[in-house]
Short mmCIF file of C-alpha atoms in Angstrom, two decimals:
data_model
loop_
_atom_site.label_atom_id
_atom_site.label_comp_id
_atom_site.label_asym_id
_atom_site.label_seq_id
_atom_site.Cartn_x
_atom_site.Cartn_y
_atom_site.Cartn_z
CA UNK C 1 85.21 87.60 112.53
CA UNK C 2 88.29 88.89 112.87
CA UNK C 3 89.37 93.18 113.81
CA UNK C 4 90.19 95.85 117.04
CA UNK C 5 86.24 97.27 116.35
CA UNK C 6 83.77 96.71 117.93
CA UNK C 7 81.53 99.02 118.87
CA UNK C 8 78.72 99.08 121.72
CA UNK C 9 74.97 99.48 121.12
CA UNK C 10 75.10 101.92 124.57
CA UNK C 11 77.37 104.08 122.22
CA UNK C 12 74.59 103.76 119.22
CA UNK C 13 71.73 105.47 121.45
CA UNK C 14 73.78 108.39 123.47
CA UNK C 15 74.57 109.69 119.74
CA UNK C 16 70.56 108.22 118.81
CA UNK C 17 71.39 106.07 115.62
CA UNK C 18 70.36 102.71 115.34
CA UNK C 19 72.49 99.97 116.37
CA UNK C 20 71.23 97.94 113.54
CA UNK C 21 73.46 100.18 111.37
CA UNK C 22 76.79 98.61 112.52
CA UNK C 23 74.78 94.56 111.52
CA UNK C 24 73.76 96.33 107.95
CA UNK C 25 77.32 96.80 107.07
CA UNK C 26 77.85 93.30 108.61
CA UNK C 27 76.16 91.50 107.57
CA UNK C 28 76.29 93.11 103.71
CA UNK C 29 80.51 92.56 103.83
CA UNK C 30 79.73 88.91 104.72
CA UNK C 31 77.00 88.51 102.27
CA UNK C 32 79.43 90.41 99.51
CA UNK C 33 81.95 87.74 100.38
CA UNK C 34 79.36 85.01 99.79
CA UNK C 35 77.71 86.13 96.48
CA UNK C 36 81.67 87.19 95.15
CA UNK C 37 83.87 84.51 96.42
CA UNK C 38 81.83 81.35 98.37
CA UNK C 39 80.92 80.45 101.64
CA UNK C 40 84.36 80.08 103.15
CA UNK C 41 84.99 83.67 102.17
CA UNK C 42 82.46 84.48 104.86
CA UNK C 43 85.06 83.31 107.98
CA UNK C 44 87.05 86.61 106.62
CA UNK C 45 84.65 89.39 107.63
CA UNK C 46 86.22 91.82 109.30
CA UNK C 47 84.58 94.08 111.25
CA UNK C 48 87.81 96.83 110.86
CA UNK C 49 87.04 96.76 107.38
CA UNK C 50 83.23 97.76 107.73
CA UNK C 51 84.62 100.95 108.66
CA UNK C 52 85.52 101.74 105.02
CA UNK C 53 81.89 100.46 103.78
CA UNK C 54 80.79 102.89 107.14
CA UNK C 55 82.92 105.74 105.96
CA UNK C 56 82.04 105.55 101.79
CA UNK C 57 78.47 105.81 103.17
CA UNK C 58 78.81 108.70 105.49
CA UNK C 59 80.95 110.43 102.25
CA UNK C 60 78.59 110.04 99.68
CA UNK C 61 75.82 111.15 101.25
CA UNK C 62 72.17 110.68 100.77
CA UNK C 63 69.86 107.66 100.54
CA UNK C 64 72.02 104.37 100.90
CA UNK C 65 72.03 101.42 98.89
CA UNK C 66 70.00 98.38 101.36
CA UNK C 67 68.61 95.46 99.92
CA UNK C 68 66.92 92.32 102.56
CA UNK C 69 69.52 89.08 103.58
CA UNK C 70 68.22 86.32 104.62
CA UNK C 71 67.75 84.63 108.41
CA UNK C 72 70.87 84.01 109.32
CA UNK C 73 72.37 82.23 113.05
CA UNK C 74 74.06 85.99 114.04
CA UNK C 75 70.39 87.75 113.67
CA UNK C 76 68.70 85.58 115.70
CA UNK C 77 67.26 83.76 112.23
CA UNK C 78 65.76 86.93 111.76
CA UNK C 79 65.58 89.25 107.38
CA UNK C 80 67.40 92.12 107.97
CA UNK C 81 68.52 95.12 105.62
CA UNK C 82 72.24 95.10 105.08
CA UNK C 83 74.36 96.65 102.76
CA UNK C 84 73.91 96.43 99.28
CA UNK C 85 76.98 93.69 97.88
CA UNK C 86 76.66 95.76 95.02
CA UNK C 87 78.10 99.12 96.59
CA UNK C 88 80.72 100.99 96.91
CA UNK C 89 81.81 101.11 99.62
CA UNK C 90 80.82 96.55 100.93
CA UNK C 91 83.17 96.25 96.99
CA UNK C 92 85.74 98.46 98.86
CA UNK C 93 85.12 96.37 102.48
CA UNK C 94 85.53 92.24 100.62
CA UNK C 95 88.63 93.74 99.80
CA UNK C 96 90.51 94.90 102.45
CA UNK C 97 88.80 91.48 103.62
CA UNK C 98 89.91 89.53 101.93
CA UNK C 99 93.57 90.47 100.80
CA UNK C 100 93.76 90.57 105.38
CA UNK C 101 92.77 87.43 106.41
CA UNK C 102 94.68 86.11 102.96
CA UNK C 103 97.87 87.41 105.03
CA UNK C 104 96.59 86.56 108.28
CA UNK C 105 96.55 82.02 106.84
CA UNK C 106 99.41 82.84 105.01
CA UNK C 107 101.30 83.79 108.20
CA UNK C 108 99.67 80.78 110.40
CA UNK C 109 100.91 78.58 107.72
CA UNK C 110 104.57 80.22 107.75
CA UNK C 111 104.86 79.75 111.13
CA UNK C 112 103.83 76.42 110.46
CA UNK C 113 100.89 76.79 113.47
CA UNK C 114 98.35 73.82 113.56
CA UNK C 115 97.74 70.35 111.57
CA UNK C 116 100.88 69.57 108.98
CA UNK C 117 98.37 68.35 106.64
CA UNK C 118 96.01 71.58 106.72
CA UNK C 119 99.24 73.55 105.82
CA UNK C 120 98.88 72.71 102.61
CA UNK C 121 95.63 72.89 101.93
CA UNK C 122 95.51 76.35 104.51
CA UNK C 123 98.35 77.22 101.39
CA UNK C 124 95.43 77.32 99.02
CA UNK C 125 92.19 78.81 100.15
CA UNK C 126 95.33 82.21 101.45
CA UNK C 127 95.78 82.14 97.32
CA UNK C 128 92.53 81.96 96.11
CA UNK C 129 91.24 84.78 98.78
CA UNK C 130 94.78 86.93 97.73
CA UNK C 131 93.50 86.39 94.56
CA UNK C 132 89.42 87.71 95.06
CA UNK C 133 90.81 90.46 96.40
CA UNK C 134 92.31 91.30 92.92
CA UNK C 135 89.25 90.78 91.34
CA UNK C 136 87.47 93.00 93.81
CA UNK C 137 89.35 95.93 93.70
CA UNK C 138 89.79 95.91 89.75
CA UNK C 139 86.09 96.78 89.94
CA UNK C 140 86.74 99.92 92.34
CA UNK C 141 89.40 100.71 90.43
CA UNK C 142 92.08 100.72 92.94
CA UNK C 143 95.15 99.06 91.99
CA UNK C 144 95.93 97.13 95.05
CA UNK C 145 99.35 95.76 93.63
CA UNK C 146 101.70 97.85 96.21
CA UNK C 147 99.15 96.92 99.03
CA UNK C 148 100.26 93.27 98.68
CA UNK C 149 103.65 93.97 97.39
CA UNK C 150 103.41 95.52 101.26
CA UNK C 151 102.08 92.38 102.60
CA UNK C 152 104.64 89.64 101.04
CA UNK C 153 106.88 92.16 102.28
CA UNK C 154 106.43 92.03 105.95
CA UNK C 155 108.32 88.24 106.05
CA UNK C 156 111.34 89.99 105.01
CA UNK C 157 111.01 93.09 106.78
CA UNK C 158 110.55 90.58 110.53
CA UNK C 159 113.67 88.51 109.14
CA UNK C 160 116.00 90.82 109.09
CA UNK C 161 114.85 92.59 112.38
CA UNK C 162 116.36 89.13 113.32
CA UNK C 163 119.50 88.41 112.18
CA UNK C 164 122.40 89.75 114.14
CA UNK C 165 124.49 90.43 111.22
CA UNK C 166 122.26 93.07 110.25
CA UNK C 167 120.93 96.85 110.17
CA UNK C 168 119.18 96.93 113.80
CA UNK C 169 114.76 97.94 111.72
CA UNK C 170 112.98 99.90 113.72
CA UNK C 171 109.48 99.51 115.59
CA UNK C 172 107.80 101.22 112.51
CA UNK C 173 109.53 99.90 109.40
CA UNK C 174 108.04 97.14 111.42
CA UNK C 175 104.86 98.10 111.04
CA UNK C 176 104.86 100.22 107.65
CA UNK C 177 103.51 97.44 105.16
CA UNK C 178 100.30 98.30 108.05
CA UNK C 179 99.78 101.03 107.88
CA UNK C 180 100.63 101.13 103.65
CA UNK C 181 97.48 98.75 103.29
CA UNK C 182 95.07 101.65 106.33
CA UNK C 183 96.04 104.33 104.34
CA UNK C 184 95.07 103.49 101.16
CA UNK C 185 92.65 102.09 101.91
CA UNK C 186 91.24 104.21 103.76
CA UNK C 187 92.32 106.47 101.14
CA UNK C 188 90.01 104.82 98.38
CA UNK C 189 86.95 106.20 100.57
CA UNK C 190 87.36 109.41 99.23
CA UNK C 191 87.93 108.61 96.17
CA UNK C 192 85.36 106.39 95.63
CA UNK C 193 83.08 109.18 97.70
CA UNK C 194 84.16 111.48 94.85
CA UNK C 195 85.87 113.99 97.43
CA UNK C 196 89.07 115.11 96.67
CA UNK C 197 89.47 117.08 99.22
CA UNK C 198 89.94 114.74 101.84
CA UNK C 199 91.99 111.98 100.80
CA UNK C 200 95.39 113.32 102.32
CA UNK C 201 93.68 113.48 105.54
CA UNK C 202 91.82 110.15 105.44
CA UNK C 203 95.52 108.40 103.59
CA UNK C 204 96.71 109.82 107.25
CA UNK C 205 93.90 108.47 109.77
CA UNK C 206 94.76 104.92 107.03
CA UNK C 207 98.12 105.45 108.28
CA UNK C 208 97.75 105.96 112.41
CA UNK C 209 95.05 103.63 112.46
CA UNK C 210 97.37 100.67 110.95
CA UNK C 211 99.61 101.60 113.31
CA UNK C 212 97.33 101.55 116.17
CA UNK C 213 95.89 96.82 114.83
CA UNK C 214 99.35 96.43 114.69
CA UNK C 215 101.11 97.68 117.89
CA UNK C 216 97.90 96.88 119.59
CA UNK C 217 98.57 93.34 118.06
CA UNK C 218 102.03 93.20 119.14
CA UNK C 219 100.89 93.94 122.83
CA UNK C 220 98.14 91.97 122.84
CA UNK C 221 99.90 88.73 121.91
CA UNK C 222 103.21 89.88 123.44
CA UNK C 223 103.76 87.11 126.70
CA UNK C 224 102.05 84.22 124.45
CA UNK C 225 104.79 84.88 121.61
CA UNK C 226 107.61 85.05 123.60
CA UNK C 227 107.04 81.69 125.41
CA UNK C 228 105.71 79.60 122.29
CA UNK C 229 109.51 82.08 120.75
CA UNK C 230 107.18 83.52 118.46
CA UNK C 231 107.46 86.65 116.44
CA UNK C 232 106.59 90.08 118.01
CA UNK C 233 107.50 93.56 116.66
CA UNK C 234 108.45 94.97 120.17
CA UNK C 235 110.23 92.32 121.12
CA UNK C 236 111.95 91.94 118.32
CA UNK C 237 113.19 95.88 118.84
CA UNK C 238 113.66 96.38 122.41
CA UNK C 239 110.50 98.45 122.17
CA UNK C 240 108.84 97.95 125.89
CA UNK C 241 105.20 97.94 126.40
CA UNK C 242 104.63 101.71 127.76
CA UNK C 243 106.99 103.33 124.70
CA UNK C 244 104.24 101.38 123.08
CA UNK C 245 100.71 102.25 124.56
CA UNK C 246 102.94 105.94 124.39
CA UNK C 247 102.77 105.36 120.29
CA UNK C 248 99.90 104.09 119.74
CA UNK C 249 98.09 106.94 122.33
CA UNK C 250 100.22 109.36 119.91
CA UNK C 251 98.36 107.40 116.64
CA UNK C 252 95.28 108.17 118.24
CA UNK C 253 95.69 111.56 118.33
CA UNK C 254 97.05 111.91 114.97
CA UNK C 255 93.97 109.51 113.22
CA UNK C 256 91.50 111.79 115.75
CA UNK C 257 93.26 115.26 114.09
CA UNK C 258 92.49 113.96 110.63
CA UNK C 259 89.27 113.55 110.33
CA UNK C 260 88.53 116.46 112.02
CA UNK C 261 90.43 118.42 108.69
CA UNK C 262 87.37 116.74 106.90
CA UNK C 263 84.78 117.10 108.95
CA UNK C 264 83.99 113.94 109.79
CA UNK C 265 84.23 114.39 113.78
CA UNK C 266 80.68 115.05 113.98
CA UNK C 267 79.08 112.13 112.00
CA UNK C 268 77.63 110.10 114.12
CA UNK C 269 78.29 107.00 112.77
CA UNK C 270 81.59 107.84 112.58
CA UNK C 271 82.24 109.26 116.42
CA UNK C 272 80.47 105.62 116.62
CA UNK C 273 82.75 103.30 114.86
CA UNK C 274 85.21 104.44 114.66
CA UNK C 275 86.53 107.08 117.41
CA UNK C 276 85.03 105.59 120.47
CA UNK C 277 86.32 101.79 119.66
CA UNK C 278 89.61 102.96 119.21
CA UNK C 279 88.97 105.22 122.56
CA UNK C 280 87.91 102.04 124.84
CA UNK C 281 90.42 99.72 122.92
CA UNK C 282 93.25 102.11 124.56
CA UNK C 283 91.87 102.86 127.75
CA UNK C 284 90.63 98.74 128.48
CA UNK C 285 94.77 98.58 127.57
CA UNK C 286 95.65 101.15 129.57
CA UNK C 287 94.65 100.00 132.41
CA UNK C 288 95.27 96.02 131.80
CA UNK C 289 98.91 96.95 130.95
CA UNK C 290 98.59 98.94 134.89
CA UNK C 291 99.58 102.93 132.59
CA UNK C 292 97.76 105.03 134.34
CA UNK C 293 94.35 105.90 131.63
CA UNK C 294 92.58 107.74 132.04
CA UNK C 295 89.44 108.38 129.65
CA UNK C 296 89.10 110.83 126.96
CA UNK C 297 86.61 112.92 127.49
CA UNK C 298 85.13 114.25 123.64
CA UNK C 299 81.75 115.98 123.09
CA UNK C 300 78.78 114.44 122.95
CA UNK C 301 76.76 117.27 121.04
CA UNK C 302 73.34 115.96 123.01
CA UNK C 303 71.16 119.25 120.69
CA UNK C 304 72.54 117.74 117.42
CA UNK C 305 72.70 113.51 119.03
CA UNK C 306 69.76 113.01 121.87
CA UNK C 307 70.69 110.20 123.81
CA UNK C 308 67.88 108.01 123.60
CA UNK C 309 66.73 106.66 126.99
CA UNK C 310 67.35 102.97 127.89
CA UNK C 311 64.43 102.69 130.57
CA UNK C 312 61.90 104.98 128.77
CA UNK C 313 58.73 102.69 129.24
CA UNK C 314 57.98 103.99 126.23
CA UNK C 315 60.45 102.23 124.49
CA UNK C 316 59.77 99.33 122.29
CA UNK C 317 61.04 96.16 124.20
CA UNK C 318 61.40 92.82 122.10
CA UNK C 319 61.65 89.73 123.62
CA UNK C 320 64.85 86.63 121.86
CA UNK C 321 63.11 83.96 120.73
CA UNK C 322 64.32 80.47 121.39
CA UNK C 323 66.40 80.40 117.53
CA UNK C 324 67.50 83.91 118.69
CA UNK C 325 68.90 82.34 122.09
CA UNK C 326 70.58 79.66 120.05
CA UNK C 327 72.27 81.56 117.93
CA UNK C 328 73.21 83.93 120.45
CA UNK C 329 74.95 80.20 122.38
CA UNK C 330 76.24 78.83 119.07
CA UNK C 331 77.98 82.48 117.38
CA UNK C 332 76.78 86.00 118.73
CA UNK C 333 79.22 84.57 122.30
CA UNK C 334 82.25 83.28 120.25
CA UNK C 335 82.41 86.24 118.09
CA UNK C 336 82.02 88.62 119.97
CA UNK C 337 79.17 90.07 117.92
CA UNK C 338 76.71 89.93 121.00
CA UNK C 339 78.44 92.84 122.28
CA UNK C 340 76.67 94.83 119.41
CA UNK C 341 73.11 93.03 120.01
CA UNK C 342 70.34 94.92 120.47
CA UNK C 343 70.30 96.14 123.99
CA UNK C 344 66.35 96.07 125.72
CA UNK C 345 68.40 96.82 129.82
CA UNK C 346 70.29 99.46 130.50
CA UNK C 347 74.13 99.20 131.86
CA UNK C 348 74.26 97.23 134.92
CA UNK C 349 77.25 99.94 135.69
CA UNK C 350 80.35 97.11 136.82
CA UNK C 351 81.91 95.71 135.01
CA UNK C 352 81.59 91.84 133.99
CA UNK C 353 84.21 88.85 133.44
CA UNK C 354 84.56 88.76 129.38
CA UNK C 355 83.94 85.68 127.94
CA UNK C 356 86.68 86.39 125.51
CA UNK C 357 89.36 89.38 124.54
CA UNK C 358 87.52 92.85 124.59
CA UNK C 359 83.87 90.96 124.94
CA UNK C 360 84.23 93.98 128.09
CA UNK C 361 83.25 96.58 125.18
CA UNK C 362 81.41 99.45 126.76
CA UNK C 363 82.64 102.56 126.48
CA UNK C 364 79.46 103.66 128.85
CA UNK C 365 81.40 104.69 132.03
CA UNK C 366 83.78 101.97 131.78
CA UNK C 367 81.76 99.72 132.86
CA UNK C 368 79.75 96.26 130.96
CA UNK C 369 75.97 95.79 129.82
CA UNK C 370 74.28 92.78 130.17
CA UNK C 371 75.09 91.73 126.48
#
């Protein structure tokens, strides 16, 4: 799995949401990729794409389609009720995951990463996933060709940025393909939900989300890219991390304004799976960069979303079994899924050392839990 957004179960309890809702979308996307494109396609599961499934469901309202999924190591070999693979939201999320996964693999091939023996098989997988994205998009009436063209133009933009005899290229131009793709995916959630009034605001929200995703990745990889002489949009445009972080915060504000315009800011799942993780991402990044980044405080609507008390003695607690422990050790911790596993203990009130990047994800009190 890859992606920026990782909602924490503590946030779900804050809004009175069952944390398994995130798992329902994740597993639904994973099963949808498997059923439509084979077992290998499951590795394209993207946590950011799951937001598309959630946004579609939220705008549709009413009963949601669920199906029973078999045992899986990510769930401690337990069954689960997951989003149906043929639901419009999962199909849209599958399209996004395959398209972004294909682009990510092709980037590794173009950068000549890894063994030369793997580059040809990787290129074939990239092409197969891109074809799968086209087939998946046809099922939901999404014209994916402009998005494919935008992704394919990224290499030319980067080459132009590195050329000394061409017009200087701006940071916004370098992030434009990502912005376009995210904008169209977000807008299509409103199309699938038959909410015409939501299309343009969500397109704007998606455009800002794409900018955040691209810039956050650039900031995080800056030192490593410079050390290995790889392309980085910040280095190519002589943009300092302070300026990049300021643009990230302004994009986050614009995204929230667009979401508020369509009234989705008061939806608990939207706040938990999209807005709060973005807040945590920017706060953590600002702290790591040494930039003063006070935690954002947003209204919690306590009357509408009564919080759950993790210390309530009547709250049902589940004892992990042996298979679940093995699954967490082999799968959950390496993938980062553990941060949304079922939390049975309250937050310890102190940050814990991350197993991997952004493993210290908790938004509750700016600390980390015992996940």
